[in-house]
Tab-separated table of C-alpha atoms in Angstrom:
chain	number	residue	atom	x	y	z
H	1	MET	CA	110.348	78.445	164.442
H	2	ASN	CA	113.948	79.534	163.916
H	3	THR	CA	114.836	81.802	166.849
H	4	SER	CA	118.488	82.326	165.960
H	5	ARG	CA	117.710	85.662	164.264
H	6	LEU	CA	115.615	87.136	167.114
H	7	ILE	CA	117.040	90.199	168.844
H	8	GLU	CA	117.947	89.351	172.396
H	9	PHE	CA	117.811	91.745	175.352
H	10	SER	CA	119.821	91.080	178.458
H	11	ASP	CA	118.074	91.139	181.810
H	12	GLU	CA	119.752	94.470	182.529
H	13	ASP	CA	118.509	95.926	179.224
H	14	LEU	CA	114.980	94.737	179.891
H	15	ALA	CA	115.019	96.133	183.409
H	16	GLU	CA	116.183	99.547	182.189
H	17	LEU	CA	113.682	99.540	179.322
H	18	ASP	CA	110.936	98.758	181.817
H	19	GLU	CA	112.004	101.782	183.868
H	20	VAL	CA	111.873	103.964	180.759
H	21	ALA	CA	108.394	102.686	179.894
H	22	GLN	CA	107.174	103.237	183.457
H	23	TYR	CA	108.477	106.789	183.383
H	24	ALA	CA	106.726	107.478	180.067
H	25	GLU	CA	103.539	105.922	181.415
H	26	ALA	CA	103.700	108.045	184.554
H	27	MET	CA	104.532	111.223	182.654
H	28	THR	CA	101.676	110.946	180.163
H	29	PRO	CA	98.975	112.140	182.602
H	30	ALA	CA	101.274	114.886	183.908
H	31	LEU	CA	102.017	116.123	180.399
H	32	GLY	CA	98.329	115.956	179.505
H	33	ALA	CA	97.423	118.000	182.562
H	34	MET	CA	100.039	120.648	181.716
H	35	GLU	CA	98.958	120.851	178.082
H	36	VAL	CA	95.285	121.117	178.945
H	37	GLY	CA	96.143	123.746	181.562
H	38	ASN	CA	97.801	125.773	178.804
H	39	VAL	CA	94.758	125.266	176.562
H	40	ARG	CA	92.439	126.534	179.285
H	41	ASN	CA	94.698	129.546	179.849
H	42	GLN	CA	94.625	130.386	176.140
H	43	ALA	CA	90.849	130.019	176.209
H	44	ARG	CA	90.792	132.591	179.036
H	45	ALA	CA	92.681	134.962	176.737
H	46	GLY	CA	90.011	134.374	174.120
H	47	ALA	CA	87.310	135.139	176.688
H	48	ILE	CA	89.050	138.400	177.577
H	49	ALA	CA	89.203	139.363	173.909
H	50	GLU	CA	85.520	138.510	173.485
H	51	ARG	CA	84.555	140.533	176.547
H	52	VAL	CA	86.563	143.594	175.481
H	53	SER	CA	85.351	143.397	171.883
H	54	ARG	CA	81.745	143.587	173.044
H	55	ARG	CA	82.477	147.004	174.535
H	56	GLN	CA	83.824	148.323	171.241
H	57	SER	CA	81.872	149.818	168.405
H	58	ALA	CA	80.048	147.582	165.985
H	59	SER	CA	82.988	147.951	163.585
H	60	VAL	CA	84.445	144.606	162.547
H	61	ARG	CA	87.864	146.275	162.418
H	62	SER	CA	87.667	147.408	166.050
H	63	GLN	CA	86.689	143.951	167.256
H	64	GLU	CA	89.437	142.282	165.221
H	65	MET	CA	92.023	144.661	166.671
H	66	VAL	CA	91.117	143.457	170.163
H	67	TYR	CA	91.830	139.825	169.252
H	68	ARG	CA	95.086	140.767	167.538
H	69	SER	CA	96.238	142.756	170.545
H	70	VAL	CA	95.479	139.964	173.010
H	71	ALA	CA	97.223	137.393	170.791
H	72	ALA	CA	100.279	139.618	170.469
H	73	GLU	CA	100.484	139.886	174.267
H	74	LEU	CA	100.708	136.118	174.693
H	75	ALA	CA	102.982	135.749	171.684
H	76	GLY	CA	105.515	138.076	173.252
H	77	VAL	CA	105.952	135.967	176.380
H	78	THR	CA	105.936	132.623	174.543
H	79	PHE	CA	108.381	133.606	171.762
H	80	THR	CA	105.985	132.949	168.920
H	81	THR	CA	104.117	135.084	166.378
H	82	ASP	CA	100.815	136.775	167.055
H	83	ARG	CA	99.258	135.091	164.017
H	84	SER	CA	100.180	131.667	165.362
H	85	MET	CA	99.017	132.599	168.855
H	86	GLN	CA	95.675	133.892	167.579
H	87	ALA	CA	95.121	130.557	165.843
H	88	GLN	CA	96.041	128.704	169.057
H	89	ILE	CA	93.618	130.831	171.085
H	90	THR	CA	90.822	130.164	168.602
H	91	GLN	CA	91.549	126.432	168.797
H	92	ALA	CA	91.666	126.528	172.604
H	93	VAL	CA	88.282	128.252	172.804
H	94	GLU	CA	86.840	125.593	170.514
H	95	TRP	CA	88.198	122.764	172.672
H	96	VAL	CA	86.873	124.292	175.896
H	97	GLU	CA	83.437	125.188	174.569
H	98	CYS	CA	82.673	122.182	172.376
H	99	TYR	CA	84.820	119.230	173.474
H	100	PRO	CA	84.822	118.972	177.294
H	101	ALA	CA	84.887	115.150	177.278
H	102	THR	CA	87.914	115.139	174.993
H	103	LEU	CA	89.711	117.671	177.206
H	104	ALA	CA	88.936	115.609	180.303
H	105	ALA	CA	90.340	112.440	178.724
H	106	TRP	CA	93.409	114.384	177.568
H	107	GLU	CA	93.899	115.939	181.011
H	108	ALA	CA	93.732	112.505	182.629
H	109	GLY	CA	96.340	111.126	180.238
H	110	ARG	CA	93.945	108.678	178.625
H	111	ILE	CA	94.524	110.284	175.205
H	112	THR	CA	97.174	112.655	173.780
H	113	ARG	CA	97.261	116.024	172.038
H	114	GLY	CA	97.263	114.165	168.724
H	115	HIS	CA	93.953	112.513	169.575
H	116	ALA	CA	92.432	115.796	170.768
H	117	THR	CA	93.565	117.549	167.598
H	118	ALA	CA	92.034	114.792	165.458
H	119	VAL	CA	88.739	115.099	167.330
H	120	LEU	CA	88.754	118.855	166.812
H	121	ARG	CA	89.539	118.526	163.105
H	122	CYS	CA	86.899	115.893	162.420
H	123	GLY	CA	84.278	117.662	164.523
H	124	THR	CA	84.690	120.912	162.611
H	125	VAL	CA	82.294	119.680	159.919
H	126	LEU	CA	79.498	119.384	162.485
H	127	PRO	CA	77.221	122.236	163.564
H	128	ARG	CA	77.865	123.297	167.150
H	129	ASP	CA	74.662	121.743	168.505
H	130	ALA	CA	75.750	118.322	167.184
H	131	ARG	CA	79.248	118.359	168.647
H	132	ALA	CA	78.327	117.344	172.198
H	133	GLU	CA	77.281	113.843	171.119
H	134	PHE	CA	80.279	113.575	168.819
H	135	ASP	CA	82.619	114.679	171.632
H	136	ALA	CA	81.313	112.054	174.066
H	137	GLN	CA	81.651	109.188	171.575
H	138	ALA	CA	84.935	110.386	170.064
H	139	ALA	CA	86.702	110.712	173.417
H	140	GLU	CA	85.982	107.069	174.274
H	141	MET	CA	86.763	105.941	170.737
H	142	CYS	CA	90.311	107.333	171.035
H	143	VAL	CA	91.226	105.590	174.292
H	144	GLY	CA	93.778	102.832	173.732
H	145	GLN	CA	94.075	103.569	169.999
H	146	SER	CA	96.861	105.241	168.047
H	147	VAL	CA	95.981	108.508	166.336
H	148	GLY	CA	96.537	107.014	162.894
H	149	ARG	CA	94.202	104.124	163.614
H	150	VAL	CA	91.344	106.238	164.940
H	151	LYS	CA	91.274	109.101	162.400
H	152	ASP	CA	89.128	107.273	159.837
H	153	ARG	CA	86.699	106.154	162.507
H	154	LEU	CA	86.337	109.734	163.739
H	155	ASP	CA	85.655	110.925	160.193
H	156	HIS	CA	82.936	108.315	159.736
H	157	LEU	CA	81.406	109.146	163.116
H	158	ALA	CA	81.202	112.828	162.178
H	159	GLN	CA	79.547	111.954	158.879
H	160	GLU	CA	76.977	109.755	160.636
H	161	LEU	CA	76.057	112.485	163.115
H	162	HIS	CA	75.882	115.304	160.568
H	163	PRO	CA	72.325	116.513	159.844
H	164	ARG	CA	73.141	117.437	156.233
H	165	THR	CA	74.268	115.284	153.325
H	166	LEU	CA	77.818	115.201	152.006
H	167	ALA	CA	76.651	116.525	148.615
H	168	GLU	CA	75.198	119.641	150.206
H	169	ARG	CA	78.342	120.306	152.231
H	170	HIS	CA	80.702	119.660	149.317
H	171	LYS	CA	79.013	122.369	147.286
H	172	GLU	CA	79.904	124.876	150.010
H	173	ALA	CA	83.367	123.432	150.654
H	174	ARG	CA	84.357	124.082	147.040
H	175	GLU	CA	84.262	127.783	147.829
H	176	GLU	CA	87.295	127.299	150.088
H	177	ARG	CA	89.651	126.035	147.372
H	178	ARG	CA	93.041	127.751	147.467
H	179	VAL	CA	96.799	127.453	146.919
H	180	SER	CA	99.431	128.122	149.582
H	181	VAL	CA	103.229	127.968	149.922
H	182	THR	CA	105.108	126.737	153.005
H	183	PRO	CA	108.913	127.295	153.161
H	184	LEU	CA	111.000	124.192	153.865
H	185	ARG	CA	114.725	123.704	154.431
H	186	ASP	CA	117.611	123.997	151.962
H	187	GLY	CA	115.957	126.429	149.575
H	188	MET	CA	112.831	124.337	149.021
H	189	SER	CA	109.140	125.090	149.563
H	190	GLU	CA	105.934	123.086	149.600
H	191	LEU	CA	103.157	124.129	147.208
H	192	VAL	CA	99.751	123.014	148.510
H	193	ALA	CA	96.532	123.199	146.501
H	194	THR	CA	93.243	122.644	148.334
H	195	LEU	CA	90.885	121.367	145.642
H	196	PRO	CA	87.844	119.134	145.195
H	197	THR	CA	89.008	115.538	145.528
H	198	LEU	CA	88.026	114.663	141.972
H	199	LEU	CA	90.139	117.449	140.503
H	200	ALA	CA	93.070	116.724	142.811
H	201	GLU	CA	93.069	113.051	141.877
H	202	GLY	CA	92.696	113.963	138.207
H	203	ILE	CA	95.721	116.258	138.342
H	204	SER	CA	97.747	113.607	140.127
H	205	ASP	CA	96.719	110.965	137.588
H	206	ARG	CA	97.622	113.197	134.647
H	207	LEU	CA	101.037	113.881	136.150
H	208	ASN	CA	101.486	110.131	136.552
H	209	GLU	CA	100.556	109.501	132.918
H	210	GLN	CA	102.897	112.195	131.638
H	211	ALA	CA	105.716	110.990	133.900
H	212	SER	CA	105.188	107.464	132.583
H	213	SER	CA	105.501	108.760	129.016
H	214	VAL	CA	108.805	110.418	129.871
H	215	ILE	CA	110.093	107.252	131.548
H	216	ASP	CA	108.959	105.071	128.624
H	217	ALA	CA	110.622	107.394	126.120
H	218	ARG	CA	113.971	107.345	127.899
H	219	ASN	CA	113.871	103.549	128.212
H	220	THR	CA	113.064	102.982	124.525
H	221	PRO	CA	116.151	102.119	122.406
H	222	ARG	CA	116.899	104.651	119.688
H	223	ASP	CA	117.587	103.823	116.037
H	224	GLY	CA	119.583	106.917	115.300
H	225	GLY	CA	122.799	105.159	114.430
H	226	ALA	CA	126.204	105.309	116.033
H	227	GLY	CA	126.198	109.052	116.652
H	228	ALA	CA	122.720	109.286	118.170
H	229	ASP	CA	123.789	108.833	121.789
H	230	GLU	CA	126.594	111.371	121.427
H	231	ASP	CA	124.068	114.134	120.655
H	232	ALA	CA	121.584	113.073	123.275
H	233	GLY	CA	123.358	114.776	126.193
H	234	GLU	CA	123.375	113.429	129.722
H	235	PRO	CA	120.945	110.569	130.452
H	236	ASP	CA	117.720	111.397	132.255
H	237	CYS	CA	118.083	109.855	135.719
H	238	ARG	CA	115.176	111.603	137.417
H	239	THR	CA	112.842	109.648	139.653
H	240	ARG	CA	109.101	109.546	138.999
H	241	ASP	CA	108.476	112.048	141.794
H	242	GLN	CA	111.075	114.435	140.370
H	243	ILE	CA	109.564	114.166	136.883
H	244	ARG	CA	106.066	114.837	138.253
H	245	ALA	CA	107.330	117.934	140.052
H	246	ASP	CA	109.159	119.183	136.949
H	247	ILE	CA	106.120	118.688	134.716
H	248	LEU	CA	103.908	120.546	137.191
H	249	CYS	CA	106.323	123.499	137.212
H	250	ASP	CA	106.583	123.531	133.421
H	251	MET	CA	102.820	123.585	132.987
H	252	LEU	CA	102.133	126.245	135.595
H	253	LEU	CA	104.988	128.567	134.651
H	254	SER	CA	104.911	128.345	130.866
H	255	ALA	CA	101.310	127.564	129.921
H	256	SER	CA	98.688	130.293	129.442
H	257	PRO	CA	95.637	130.180	131.734
H	258	LEU	CA	92.853	128.999	129.433
H	259	VAL	CA	90.156	130.219	131.835
H	260	ASP	CA	91.325	133.829	131.476
H	261	PRO	CA	88.173	135.755	130.471
H	262	THR	CA	90.264	138.457	128.739
H	263	VAL	CA	92.265	136.145	126.496
H	264	ASP	CA	91.932	136.670	122.757
H	265	GLY	CA	93.548	135.456	119.580
H	266	ASP	CA	96.420	137.931	119.873
H	267	GLY	CA	97.975	136.456	123.004
H	268	ASN	CA	97.651	136.214	126.758
H	269	GLY	CA	94.945	138.068	128.606
H	270	THR	CA	95.245	139.778	131.953
H	271	LEU	CA	95.895	136.619	133.965
H	272	GLY	CA	98.600	135.520	131.579
H	273	MET	CA	100.435	138.816	131.994
H	274	ILE	CA	100.629	138.638	135.804
H	275	ARG	CA	104.164	138.161	137.122
H	276	ALA	CA	105.346	137.435	140.659
H	277	LYS	CA	107.416	139.963	142.575
H	278	VAL	CA	109.949	138.788	145.124
H	279	GLN	CA	112.910	140.376	146.884
H	280	VAL	CA	116.124	138.356	146.814
H	281	VAL	CA	119.330	139.224	148.678
H	282	VAL	CA	122.304	137.706	146.845
H	283	PRO	CA	125.793	137.805	148.428
H	284	ALA	CA	128.659	138.813	146.169
H	285	LEU	CA	130.504	135.513	146.664
H	286	THR	CA	127.442	133.636	145.451
H	287	LEU	CA	127.336	135.712	142.269
H	288	LEU	CA	131.013	134.957	141.685
H	289	GLY	CA	130.424	131.240	142.093
H	290	ARG	CA	132.559	130.974	145.225
H	291	ASP	CA	129.969	129.105	147.186
H	292	ASP	CA	131.540	125.681	147.608
H	293	ASP	CA	131.871	126.041	151.366
H	294	PRO	CA	128.437	125.348	152.907
H	295	ALA	CA	129.650	126.683	156.266
H	296	ASN	CA	130.247	130.140	154.827
H	297	ASP	CA	127.200	132.298	155.591
H	298	ALA	CA	128.434	134.947	153.175
H	299	THR	CA	127.436	132.698	150.260
H	300	THR	CA	123.810	132.109	151.269
H	301	ALA	CA	121.164	133.880	149.171
H	302	ASP	CA	117.886	134.755	150.853
H	303	LEU	CA	114.335	134.923	149.514
H	304	VAL	CA	113.226	137.733	151.791
H	305	GLY	CA	110.457	136.828	154.209
H	306	SER	CA	110.559	133.169	153.233
H	307	ALA	CA	113.694	131.015	153.243
H	308	PRO	CA	117.223	130.651	151.808
H	309	ILE	CA	117.551	129.659	148.179
H	310	ASP	CA	120.350	127.730	146.503
H	311	PRO	CA	123.267	129.639	144.903
H	312	ALA	CA	122.583	128.422	141.355
H	313	THR	CA	119.022	129.746	141.507
H	314	ALA	CA	120.263	133.051	142.917
H	315	ARG	CA	122.761	133.456	140.065
H	316	ALA	CA	120.079	132.615	137.502
H	317	LEU	CA	117.808	135.285	138.972
H	318	ALA	CA	120.635	137.814	139.039
H	319	GLY	CA	121.439	137.196	135.391
H	320	ALA	CA	117.837	137.841	134.384
H	321	VAL	CA	117.424	141.316	135.903
H	322	ALA	CA	117.948	144.497	133.931
H	323	THR	CA	119.356	146.590	136.785
H	324	TRP	CA	121.473	145.983	139.863
H	325	GLU	CA	121.158	147.441	143.330
H	326	ARG	CA	123.927	147.548	145.911
H	327	LEU	CA	123.838	147.669	149.711
H	328	VAL	CA	126.497	149.859	151.284
H	329	VAL	CA	126.984	149.041	154.947
H	330	HIS	CA	129.263	150.109	157.765
H	331	PRO	CA	132.403	147.902	157.555
H	332	VAL	CA	132.350	147.159	161.312
H	333	SER	CA	128.743	147.202	162.515
H	334	GLY	CA	127.169	146.000	159.264
H	335	GLN	CA	124.501	148.727	159.543
H	336	VAL	CA	122.977	149.621	156.167
H	337	LEU	CA	123.949	153.177	155.193
H	338	PHE	CA	122.348	153.518	151.765
H	339	THR	CA	121.651	151.628	148.571
H	340	ASP	CA	122.296	152.606	144.996
H	341	SER	CA	121.999	151.350	141.469
H	342	TYR	CA	124.374	151.368	138.581
H	343	ARG	CA	121.808	153.468	136.738
H	344	ARG	CA	120.397	155.808	139.369
H	345	THR	CA	120.720	157.043	142.947
H	346	ALA	CA	118.981	154.934	145.590
H	347	SER	CA	115.623	156.243	146.776
H	348	MET	CA	114.349	156.400	150.328
H	349	ALA	CA	111.972	153.497	149.733
H	350	ARG	CA	114.807	151.358	148.343
H	351	PHE	CA	116.924	152.098	151.404
H	352	LEU	CA	114.132	151.008	153.734
H	353	ASN	CA	113.459	147.919	151.627
H	354	ALA	CA	117.096	146.945	152.020
H	355	ARG	CA	117.185	147.718	155.733
H	356	ASP	CA	113.932	146.111	156.873
H	357	ARG	CA	113.434	143.293	154.352
H	358	HIS	CA	110.253	142.265	156.219
H	359	CYS	CA	107.553	143.611	158.529
H	360	ARG	CA	109.123	145.075	161.656
H	361	PHE	CA	106.586	143.843	164.198
H	362	PRO	CA	108.311	141.301	166.469
H	363	GLY	CA	108.176	137.826	164.946
H	364	CYS	CA	106.570	138.818	161.625
H	365	ARG	CA	108.287	137.706	158.409
H	366	ARG	CA	105.998	139.141	155.714
H	367	PRO	CA	108.338	140.512	152.986
H	368	ALA	CA	108.804	144.264	152.791
H	369	VAL	CA	107.508	144.265	149.213
H	370	ARG	CA	104.156	143.113	150.649
H	371	CYS	CA	104.142	145.723	153.454
H	372	GLU	CA	103.349	149.419	153.886
H	373	LEU	CA	105.814	152.171	154.785
H	374	ASP	CA	104.569	153.622	158.040
H	375	HIS	CA	105.501	156.835	159.886
H	376	THR	CA	106.506	155.662	163.363
H	377	PHE	CA	105.619	159.104	164.726
H	378	ASP	CA	102.466	159.960	162.791
H	379	TRP	CA	102.687	162.440	159.923
H	380	ALA	CA	99.449	164.060	161.095
H	381	GLN	CA	101.160	164.884	164.395
H	382	GLY	CA	104.294	166.307	162.838
H	383	GLY	CA	106.375	163.189	162.234
H	384	PRO	CA	108.916	163.732	159.417
H	385	THR	CA	109.159	161.669	156.234
H	386	ASP	CA	112.645	160.431	157.054
H	387	VAL	CA	114.264	157.011	157.000
H	388	ARG	CA	114.743	157.390	160.768
H	389	ASN	CA	110.979	157.734	161.207
H	390	LEU	CA	109.836	155.095	158.702
H	391	CYS	CA	109.609	151.314	158.784
H	392	HIS	CA	107.765	148.542	156.988
H	393	LEU	CA	104.636	147.121	158.603
H	394	CYS	CA	102.285	144.594	157.065
H	395	GLN	CA	98.631	145.571	156.902
H	396	ARG	CA	97.829	143.468	159.960
H	397	HIS	CA	100.412	145.100	162.234
H	398	HIS	CA	99.959	148.558	160.713
H	399	SER	CA	96.314	148.309	161.761
H	400	MET	CA	97.290	147.078	165.228
H	401	LYS	CA	99.583	150.066	165.725
H	402	GLN	CA	96.817	152.390	164.582
H	403	PHE	CA	93.801	150.930	166.368
H	404	THR	CA	95.166	149.303	169.550
H	405	SER	CA	97.294	150.433	172.465
H	406	TRP	CA	100.420	148.779	171.105
H	407	GLY	CA	103.052	151.516	170.835
H	408	VAL	CA	106.374	151.833	168.998
H	409	ARG	CA	109.289	154.237	168.828
H	410	GLN	CA	112.568	154.254	166.938
H	411	LEU	CA	115.785	154.016	168.956
H	412	GLY	CA	118.093	154.811	166.050
H	413	GLY	CA	119.853	152.612	163.520
H	414	GLY	CA	116.547	151.036	162.518
H	415	VAL	CA	115.988	149.520	165.990
H	416	LEU	CA	112.341	149.593	167.123
H	417	GLU	CA	111.001	149.483	170.650
H	418	TRP	CA	107.477	148.028	170.885
H	419	THR	CA	105.383	148.342	174.036
H	420	SER	CA	102.425	146.036	174.616
H	421	PRO	CA	99.153	147.002	176.319
H	422	THR	CA	100.405	145.461	179.591
H	423	GLY	CA	103.656	147.404	179.462
H	424	ARG	CA	105.979	144.659	178.243
H	425	VAL	CA	108.752	145.915	175.975
H	426	TYR	CA	110.052	144.089	172.891
H	427	ILE	CA	113.088	145.247	170.887
H	428	ASP	CA	113.113	144.483	167.147
H	429	HIS	CA	116.447	144.824	165.332
H	430	PRO	CA	116.705	145.149	161.548
H	431	PRO	CA	118.008	141.933	159.942
H	432	ALA	CA	121.738	141.841	159.281
H	433	PRO	CA	122.592	142.290	155.577
H	434	LEU	CA	123.871	139.191	153.816
H	435	VAL	CA	126.480	141.021	151.722
H	436	ARG	CA	128.924	143.700	152.805
H	437	PHE	CA	131.156	145.867	150.615
H	438	MET	CA	134.363	146.212	152.633
H	439	PRO	CA	137.007	148.903	151.981
H	440	SER	CA	139.996	147.586	150.049
H	441	GLY	CA	142.836	146.794	152.439
H	442	GLY	CA	140.533	147.324	155.421
H	443	GLY	CA	141.551	150.980	155.627
H	444	ALA	CA	139.406	153.905	154.557
H	445	PRO	CA	135.676	153.879	155.223
H	446	PRO	CA	133.231	153.889	152.318
H	447	PRO	CA	132.637	157.292	150.698
H	448	ASP	CA	129.168	157.841	152.119
H	449	GLY	CA	129.664	161.400	153.264
H	450	ASN	CA	129.317	160.326	156.874
H	451	GLY	CA	132.756	158.901	157.525
H	452	GLY	CA	131.458	155.349	157.347
H	453	ALA	CA	129.487	155.777	160.561
H	454	PRO	CA	125.839	154.819	160.878
H	455	PRO	CA	123.327	157.625	160.374
H	456	PRO	CA	122.890	159.766	163.481
H	457	ASP	CA	120.100	158.790	165.845
H	458	PRO	CA	116.870	160.660	165.238
H	459	ALA	CA	115.888	163.497	167.465
H	460	PRO	CA	113.076	162.553	169.872
H	461	PHE	CA	109.698	163.306	168.330
């Protein structure tokens, strides 16, 4: 064997690498113990929620509010969202109640969080009374194996132990088909469709066939004569993945839904007429095309409640709208003062849309266009319908404010002070606007009738 190409480690390198490996080996049980300790603590939170919910009325809403309130309490001290925390608590309760052997192996450092998560995922298909046997076998199956290697074996084990056939379960699983969007970086998002495997594979295969046709067509020599290539435009250099993505978008955005029960020979039915509604904040420099400097935050457009979008897309959206709206902000603080339109005076709802841009519960990013305008100090108790007493709350957090002991008050300038059931206080500031109209020459304040200052703080209610 030719050993001249083998990578060589010096004795010093090997000694240091051995120290690193020993440290990792020693830390694995410690990390496992800490992680499992956190899981057990989250399960305690779930037990508290369960205990308190039993003392409530039989209303599903009342019981759900208890779980939301408990999750929000933990979310506040761990700098996460209550939705995420509620999911973690639910998962922790499942681990503690149904997978004690897996938790013990994890706590001892014999397996990792990845293994425990795989066991939980695969065991979900089993009824609760069948999970004890699965847990015992799965925990031992994971020891000494990588997560990737053991996943298929765990799936097969769950299928073997399940009392019902796959055909019976698939019929029910079809009811859970859905489509979701996850924001990514750099103005991109991931569209995920949860479908029956046959349909998913069929869609993928059709996209492959259509992409192949596009690739074959661009690689086929043309017989159009000398001038044919001059009229053809730029060559198509897209990859197969890019072509598949483009075809999917073309079909979903331009084709009519054939399953629409209201479609007739005159055109689209109800489903075909549905249009999406999004709120986009576009800086002025982006509209002017002065967005070559990626370090300049003033050129970043924002899809509210989701993620930034690229400047070209923002300009295309701006060119397609019939009316424009403007944010007028204080030239120093950046506080939104009012909004207007070239056609009409800005309304109260438009002002709050511009100020809040998303739900104002700490950590929530649901867009304002999907939220409700809520009186911070209740209308029924004399609270005024005023921008200084209104904010956007999604249905989830509106209900929490109404049915739990979470409290909120406005501190002025759109700043909210939330108080949790245990007395912890969280301050939520309105997001800074992405575009500011500055006075020419930096002199006079904008003509807002208030000297350019932010609106006065509201009187205590």
